[in-house]
PDB file of N, CA and C in Angstrom:
ATOM      1  N   MET A   1     -13.015 174.003 -68.086  1.00 54.00           N
ATOM      2  CA  MET A   1     -13.101 172.689 -67.489  1.00 54.00           C
ATOM      3  C   MET A   1     -14.146 171.834 -68.079  1.00 54.00           C
ATOM      4  N   PRO A   2     -15.285 172.293 -68.503  1.00 55.00           N
ATOM      5  CA  PRO A   2     -16.264 171.393 -69.188  1.00 55.00           C
ATOM      6  C   PRO A   2     -15.691 170.743 -70.441  1.00 55.00           C
ATOM      7  N   ALA A   3     -14.895 171.565 -71.213  1.00 58.00           N
ATOM      8  CA  ALA A   3     -14.233 171.002 -72.417  1.00 58.00           C
ATOM      9  C   ALA A   3     -13.386 169.803 -72.084  1.00 58.00           C
ATOM     10  N   LEU A   4     -12.588 169.867 -71.069  1.00 54.00           N
ATOM     11  CA  LEU A   4     -11.773 168.856 -70.604  1.00 54.00           C
ATOM     12  C   LEU A   4     -12.551 167.499 -70.283  1.00 54.00           C
ATOM     13  N   ASP A   5     -13.718 167.800 -69.483  1.00 56.00           N
ATOM     14  CA  ASP A   5     -14.517 166.605 -69.075  1.00 56.00           C
ATOM     15  C   ASP A   5     -15.084 165.934 -70.341  1.00 56.00           C
ATOM     16  N   ARG A   6     -15.541 166.733 -71.291  1.00 57.00           N
ATOM     17  CA  ARG A   6     -16.149 166.238 -72.515  1.00 57.00           C
ATOM     18  C   ARG A   6     -15.008 165.398 -73.235  1.00 57.00           C
ATOM     19  N   ALA A   7     -13.792 165.916 -73.437  1.00 56.00           N
ATOM     20  CA  ALA A   7     -12.824 165.258 -74.103  1.00 56.00           C
ATOM     21  C   ALA A   7     -12.460 163.923 -73.423  1.00 56.00           C
ATOM     22  N   ILE A   8     -12.363 163.899 -72.224  1.00 57.00           N
ATOM     23  CA  ILE A   8     -12.141 162.627 -71.431  1.00 57.00           C
ATOM     24  C   ILE A   8     -13.343 161.595 -71.618  1.00 57.00           C
ATOM     25  N   ALA A   9     -14.566 162.100 -71.562  1.00 57.00           N
ATOM     26  CA  ALA A   9     -15.674 161.246 -71.692  1.00 57.00           C
ATOM     27  C   ALA A   9     -15.686 160.582 -73.105  1.00 57.00           C
ATOM     28  N   ASP A  10     -15.340 161.340 -74.082  1.00 56.00           N
ATOM     29  CA  ASP A  10     -15.249 160.852 -75.420  1.00 56.00           C
ATOM     30  C   ASP A  10     -14.369 159.692 -75.559  1.00 56.00           C
ATOM     31  N   ARG A  11     -13.186 159.921 -75.001  1.00 59.00           N
ATOM     32  CA  ARG A  11     -12.061 158.907 -75.004  1.00 59.00           C
ATOM     33  C   ARG A  11     -12.590 157.649 -74.305  1.00 59.00           C
ATOM     34  N   VAL A  12     -13.254 157.797 -73.212  1.00 55.00           N
ATOM     35  CA  VAL A  12     -13.661 156.593 -72.434  1.00 55.00           C
ATOM     36  C   VAL A  12     -14.707 155.809 -73.314  1.00 55.00           C
ATOM     37  N   GLU A  13     -15.567 156.542 -73.989  1.00 57.00           N
ATOM     38  CA  GLU A  13     -16.531 155.855 -74.872  1.00 57.00           C
ATOM     39  C   GLU A  13     -15.942 155.159 -75.937  1.00 57.00           C
ATOM     40  N   TYR A  14     -14.849 155.668 -76.524  1.00 54.00           N
ATOM     41  CA  TYR A  14     -14.144 155.195 -77.611  1.00 54.00           C
ATOM     42  C   TYR A  14     -13.483 153.826 -77.094  1.00 54.00           C
ATOM     43  N   LEU A  15     -12.851 153.885 -76.037  1.00 54.00           N
ATOM     44  CA  LEU A  15     -12.140 152.647 -75.473  1.00 54.00           C
ATOM     45  C   LEU A  15     -13.209 151.668 -75.193  1.00 54.00           C
ATOM     46  N   GLN A  16     -14.249 151.911 -74.636  1.00 52.00           N
ATOM     47  CA  GLN A  16     -15.255 150.895 -74.312  1.00 52.00           C
ATOM     48  C   GLN A  16     -15.787 150.146 -75.532  1.00 52.00           C
ATOM     49  N   ALA A  17     -16.053 150.974 -76.617  1.00 51.00           N
ATOM     50  CA  ALA A  17     -16.554 150.417 -77.861  1.00 51.00           C
ATOM     51  C   ALA A  17     -15.459 149.566 -78.493  1.00 51.00           C
ATOM     52  N   ARG A  18     -14.217 149.942 -78.422  1.00 50.00           N
ATOM     53  CA  ARG A  18     -13.238 149.212 -79.004  1.00 50.00           C
ATOM     54  C   ARG A  18     -13.101 147.864 -78.443  1.00 50.00           C
ATOM     55  N   HIS A  19     -13.289 147.579 -77.130  1.00 51.00           N
ATOM     56  CA  HIS A  19     -13.108 146.435 -76.472  1.00 51.00           C
ATOM     57  C   HIS A  19     -14.386 145.496 -76.436  1.00 51.00           C
ATOM     58  N   GLN A  20     -15.470 145.906 -76.965  1.00 54.00           N
ATOM     59  CA  GLN A  20     -16.728 145.161 -76.978  1.00 54.00           C
ATOM     60  C   GLN A  20     -16.563 143.855 -77.835  1.00 54.00           C
ATOM     61  N   PHE A  21     -15.649 143.972 -78.987  1.00 55.00           N
ATOM     62  CA  PHE A  21     -15.585 142.719 -79.820  1.00 55.00           C
ATOM     63  C   PHE A  21     -14.725 141.645 -78.987  1.00 55.00           C
ATOM     64  N   ALA A  22     -13.707 142.091 -78.259  1.00 54.00           N
ATOM     65  CA  ALA A  22     -12.950 141.170 -77.578  1.00 54.00           C
ATOM     66  C   ALA A  22     -13.751 140.479 -76.526  1.00 54.00           C
ATOM     67  N   ALA A  23     -14.721 141.237 -75.914  1.00 55.00           N
ATOM     68  CA  ALA A  23     -15.598 140.630 -74.877  1.00 55.00           C
ATOM     69  C   ALA A  23     -16.534 139.540 -75.410  1.00 55.00           C
ATOM     70  N   SER A  24     -16.799 139.644 -76.707  1.00 57.00           N
ATOM     71  CA  SER A  24     -17.765 138.646 -77.251  1.00 57.00           C
ATOM     72  C   SER A  24     -17.137 137.335 -77.380  1.00 57.00           C
ATOM     73  N   GLU A  25     -15.807 137.245 -77.317  1.00 58.00           N
ATOM     74  CA  GLU A  25     -15.094 135.913 -77.388  1.00 58.00           C
ATOM     75  C   GLU A  25     -15.417 135.146 -76.151  1.00 58.00           C
ATOM     76  N   ARG A  26     -15.736 135.758 -75.045  1.00 58.00           N
ATOM     77  CA  ARG A  26     -16.023 134.961 -73.835  1.00 58.00           C
ATOM     78  C   ARG A  26     -17.718 135.022 -73.594  1.00 58.00           C
ATOM     79  N   ALA A  27     -18.341 135.174 -74.678  1.00 60.00           N
ATOM     80  CA  ALA A  27     -19.863 135.220 -74.501  1.00 60.00           C
ATOM     81  C   ALA A  27     -20.326 133.849 -74.168  1.00 60.00           C
ATOM     82  N   ASP A  28     -21.455 133.797 -73.521  1.00 58.00           N
ATOM     83  CA  ASP A  28     -22.025 132.559 -73.013  1.00 58.00           C
ATOM     84  C   ASP A  28     -22.990 132.052 -74.190  1.00 58.00           C
ATOM     85  N   LEU A  29     -22.293 131.260 -75.098  1.00 58.00           N
ATOM     86  CA  LEU A  29     -23.163 130.905 -76.276  1.00 58.00           C
ATOM     87  C   LEU A  29     -24.007 129.747 -75.925  1.00 58.00           C
ATOM     88  N   GLU A  30     -23.792 129.009 -74.910  1.00 59.00           N
ATOM     89  CA  GLU A  30     -24.596 127.884 -74.490  1.00 59.00           C
ATOM     90  C   GLU A  30     -25.937 128.432 -74.036  1.00 59.00           C
ATOM     91  N   PHE A  31     -25.870 129.616 -73.301  1.00 57.00           N
ATOM     92  CA  PHE A  31     -27.135 130.286 -72.846  1.00 57.00           C
ATOM     93  C   PHE A  31     -27.936 130.700 -74.119  1.00 57.00           C
ATOM     94  N   ALA A  32     -27.349 131.271 -75.072  1.00 54.00           N
ATOM     95  CA  ALA A  32     -28.022 131.832 -76.262  1.00 54.00           C
ATOM     96  C   ALA A  32     -28.660 130.690 -77.021  1.00 54.00           C
ATOM     97  N   ALA A  33     -28.010 129.514 -77.162  1.00 55.00           N
ATOM     98  CA  ALA A  33     -28.554 128.430 -77.853  1.00 55.00           C
ATOM     99  C   ALA A  33     -29.696 127.818 -77.035  1.00 55.00           C
ATOM    100  N   GLY A  34     -29.526 127.771 -75.756  1.00 55.00           N
ATOM    101  CA  GLY A  34     -30.525 127.258 -74.818  1.00 55.00           C
ATOM    102  C   GLY A  34     -31.837 128.046 -74.913  1.00 55.00           C
ATOM    103  N   GLU A  35     -31.690 129.228 -75.031  1.00 59.00           N
ATOM    104  CA  GLU A  35     -32.938 130.183 -75.194  1.00 59.00           C
ATOM    105  C   GLU A  35     -33.777 129.840 -76.428  1.00 59.00           C
ATOM    106  N   ARG A  36     -32.946 129.554 -77.571  1.00 63.00           N
ATOM    107  CA  ARG A  36     -33.622 129.165 -78.896  1.00 63.00           C
ATOM    108  C   ARG A  36     -34.392 127.894 -78.694  1.00 63.00           C
ATOM    109  N   GLY A  37     -33.745 126.973 -78.037  1.00 63.00           N
ATOM    110  CA  GLY A  37     -34.380 125.645 -77.823  1.00 63.00           C
ATOM    111  C   GLY A  37     -35.541 125.759 -77.011  1.00 63.00           C
ATOM    112  N   HIS A  38     -35.512 126.673 -75.985  1.00 66.00           N
ATOM    113  CA  HIS A  38     -36.673 126.870 -75.142  1.00 66.00           C
ATOM    114  C   HIS A  38     -37.830 127.499 -75.892  1.00 66.00           C
ATOM    115  N   ALA A  39     -37.611 128.369 -76.852  1.00 68.00           N
ATOM    116  CA  ALA A  39     -38.670 128.975 -77.651  1.00 68.00           C
ATOM    117  C   ALA A  39     -39.236 127.866 -78.496  1.00 68.00           C
ATOM    118  N   PHE A  40     -38.500 127.105 -79.088  1.00 71.00           N
ATOM    119  CA  PHE A  40     -38.892 125.959 -79.912  1.00 71.00           C
ATOM    120  C   PHE A  40     -39.883 125.077 -79.085  1.00 71.00           C
ATOM    121  N   ALA A  41     -39.436 124.687 -77.940  1.00 73.00           N
ATOM    122  CA  ALA A  41     -40.171 123.808 -77.095  1.00 73.00           C
ATOM    123  C   ALA A  41     -41.688 124.478 -76.660  1.00 73.00           C
ATOM    124  N   GLN A  42     -41.568 125.745 -76.428  1.00 74.00           N
ATOM    125  CA  GLN A  42     -42.884 126.353 -76.128  1.00 74.00           C
ATOM    126  C   GLN A  42     -43.777 126.338 -77.257  1.00 74.00           C
ATOM    127  N   GLY A  43     -43.299 126.573 -78.488  1.00 73.00           N
ATOM    128  CA  GLY A  43     -44.155 126.545 -79.641  1.00 73.00           C
ATOM    129  C   GLY A  43     -44.623 125.077 -79.791  1.00 73.00           C
ATOM    130  N   PHE A  44     -43.804 124.039 -79.741  1.00 74.00           N
ATOM    131  CA  PHE A  44     -44.216 122.754 -79.866  1.00 74.00           C
ATOM    132  C   PHE A  44     -45.217 122.279 -78.857  1.00 74.00           C
ATOM    133  N   ARG A  45     -45.050 122.722 -77.612  1.00 76.00           N
ATOM    134  CA  ARG A  45     -46.024 122.463 -76.622  1.00 76.00           C
ATOM    135  C   ARG A  45     -47.367 122.989 -76.864  1.00 76.00           C
ATOM    136  N   ARG A  46     -47.309 124.199 -77.502  1.00 77.00           N
ATOM    137  CA  ARG A  46     -48.673 124.943 -77.726  1.00 77.00           C
ATOM    138  C   ARG A  46     -49.233 124.119 -78.834  1.00 77.00           C
ATOM    139  N   VAL A  47     -48.623 123.507 -79.873  1.00 74.00           N
ATOM    140  CA  VAL A  47     -49.258 122.769 -80.888  1.00 74.00           C
ATOM    141  C   VAL A  47     -49.944 121.467 -80.332  1.00 74.00           C
ATOM    142  N   ILE A  48     -49.195 120.862 -79.319  1.00 72.00           N
ATOM    143  CA  ILE A  48     -49.856 119.604 -78.661  1.00 72.00           C
ATOM    144  C   ILE A  48     -51.047 120.026 -78.055  1.00 72.00           C
ATOM    145  N   GLN A  49     -51.105 121.106 -77.224  1.00 72.00           N
ATOM    146  CA  GLN A  49     -52.240 121.500 -76.507  1.00 72.00           C
ATOM    147  C   GLN A  49     -53.329 121.794 -77.374  1.00 72.00           C
ATOM    148  N   ASP A  50     -53.106 122.505 -78.518  1.00 70.00           N
ATOM    149  CA  ASP A  50     -54.214 122.766 -79.487  1.00 70.00           C
ATOM    150  C   ASP A  50     -54.814 121.504 -80.025  1.00 70.00           C
ATOM    151  N   VAL A  51     -53.934 120.445 -80.402  1.00 67.00           N
ATOM    152  CA  VAL A  51     -54.487 119.192 -80.872  1.00 67.00           C
ATOM    153  C   VAL A  51     -55.384 118.514 -79.829  1.00 67.00           C
ATOM    154  N   GLN A  52     -54.921 118.511 -78.555  1.00 64.00           N
ATOM    155  CA  GLN A  52     -55.600 117.929 -77.427  1.00 64.00           C
ATOM    156  C   GLN A  52     -56.887 118.650 -77.137  1.00 64.00           C
ATOM    157  N   ALA A  53     -56.877 119.893 -77.514  1.00 62.00           N
ATOM    158  CA  ALA A  53     -58.183 120.678 -77.169  1.00 62.00           C
ATOM    159  C   ALA A  53     -59.281 120.310 -78.171  1.00 62.00           C
ATOM    160  N   LEU A  54     -59.019 119.658 -79.352  1.00 63.00           N
ATOM    161  CA  LEU A  54     -60.014 119.224 -80.315  1.00 63.00           C
ATOM    162  C   LEU A  54     -60.783 117.986 -79.737  1.00 63.00           C
ATOM    163  N   GLY A  55     -60.242 117.299 -78.791  1.00 60.00           N
ATOM    164  CA  GLY A  55     -60.935 116.116 -78.189  1.00 60.00           C
ATOM    165  C   GLY A  55     -60.598 114.871 -78.960  1.00 60.00           C
ATOM    166  N   GLU A  56     -61.010 113.810 -78.370  1.00 63.00           N
ATOM    167  CA  GLU A  56     -60.853 112.432 -79.048  1.00 63.00           C
ATOM    168  C   GLU A  56     -61.872 112.344 -80.211  1.00 63.00           C
ATOM    169  N   ALA A  57     -61.389 111.573 -81.242  1.00 61.00           N
ATOM    170  CA  ALA A  57     -62.186 111.343 -82.349  1.00 61.00           C
ATOM    171  C   ALA A  57     -63.121 110.215 -82.075  1.00 61.00           C
ATOM    172  N   ARG A  58     -64.258 110.157 -82.785  1.00 66.00           N
ATOM    173  CA  ARG A  58     -65.153 109.020 -82.437  1.00 66.00           C
ATOM    174  C   ARG A  58     -64.865 107.711 -83.251  1.00 66.00           C
ATOM    175  N   ARG A  59     -63.651 107.623 -83.836  1.00 71.00           N
ATOM    176  CA  ARG A  59     -63.203 106.566 -84.591  1.00 71.00           C
ATOM    177  C   ARG A  59     -64.127 106.170 -85.741  1.00 71.00           C
ATOM    178  N   GLN A  60     -64.581 107.136 -86.435  1.00 69.00           N
ATOM    179  CA  GLN A  60     -65.484 106.985 -87.650  1.00 69.00           C
ATOM    180  C   GLN A  60     -64.858 107.886 -88.743  1.00 69.00           C
ATOM    181  N   PRO A  61     -64.978 107.285 -89.964  1.00 70.00           N
ATOM    182  CA  PRO A  61     -64.403 108.100 -91.080  1.00 70.00           C
ATOM    183  C   PRO A  61     -65.293 109.360 -91.270  1.00 70.00           C
ATOM    184  N   PRO A  62     -64.749 110.337 -91.925  1.00 68.00           N
ATOM    185  CA  PRO A  62     -65.433 111.566 -92.158  1.00 68.00           C
ATOM    186  C   PRO A  62     -66.659 111.321 -93.103  1.00 68.00           C
ATOM    187  N   ALA A  63     -67.720 112.037 -93.057  1.00 70.00           N
ATOM    188  CA  ALA A  63     -68.842 111.878 -93.853  1.00 70.00           C
ATOM    189  C   ALA A  63     -68.487 112.308 -95.270  1.00 70.00           C
ATOM    190  N   ASN A  64     -68.962 111.581 -96.329  1.00 72.00           N
ATOM    191  CA  ASN A  64     -68.679 111.851 -97.643  1.00 72.00           C
ATOM    192  C   ASN A  64     -69.831 112.659 -98.234  1.00 72.00           C
ATOM    193  N   ARG A  65     -69.698 113.927 -98.122  1.00 66.00           N
ATOM    194  CA  ARG A  65     -70.854 114.880 -98.675  1.00 66.00           C
ATOM    195  C   ARG A  65     -70.502 115.368-100.021  1.00 66.00           C
ATOM    196  N   ARG A  66     -71.301 114.962-101.009  1.00 62.00           N
ATOM    197  CA  ARG A  66     -71.240 115.467-102.366  1.00 62.00           C
ATOM    198  C   ARG A  66     -72.432 115.955-102.882  1.00 62.00           C
TER     199      ARG A  66
END
């Protein structure tokens, strides 16, 4: 009996793997693209926060040290 269970289980795995490609046709690509945009926005927001952390300039040119 265990041999029969193993044989049936192997067939079920094979069938599931075979239909995974067909399932990707209905994939939610908008969600995948949205996540990439969200990651970009997070990085961009961090850059702005880092620049703001420097504070305002005193509106003077940098010192010329030679």
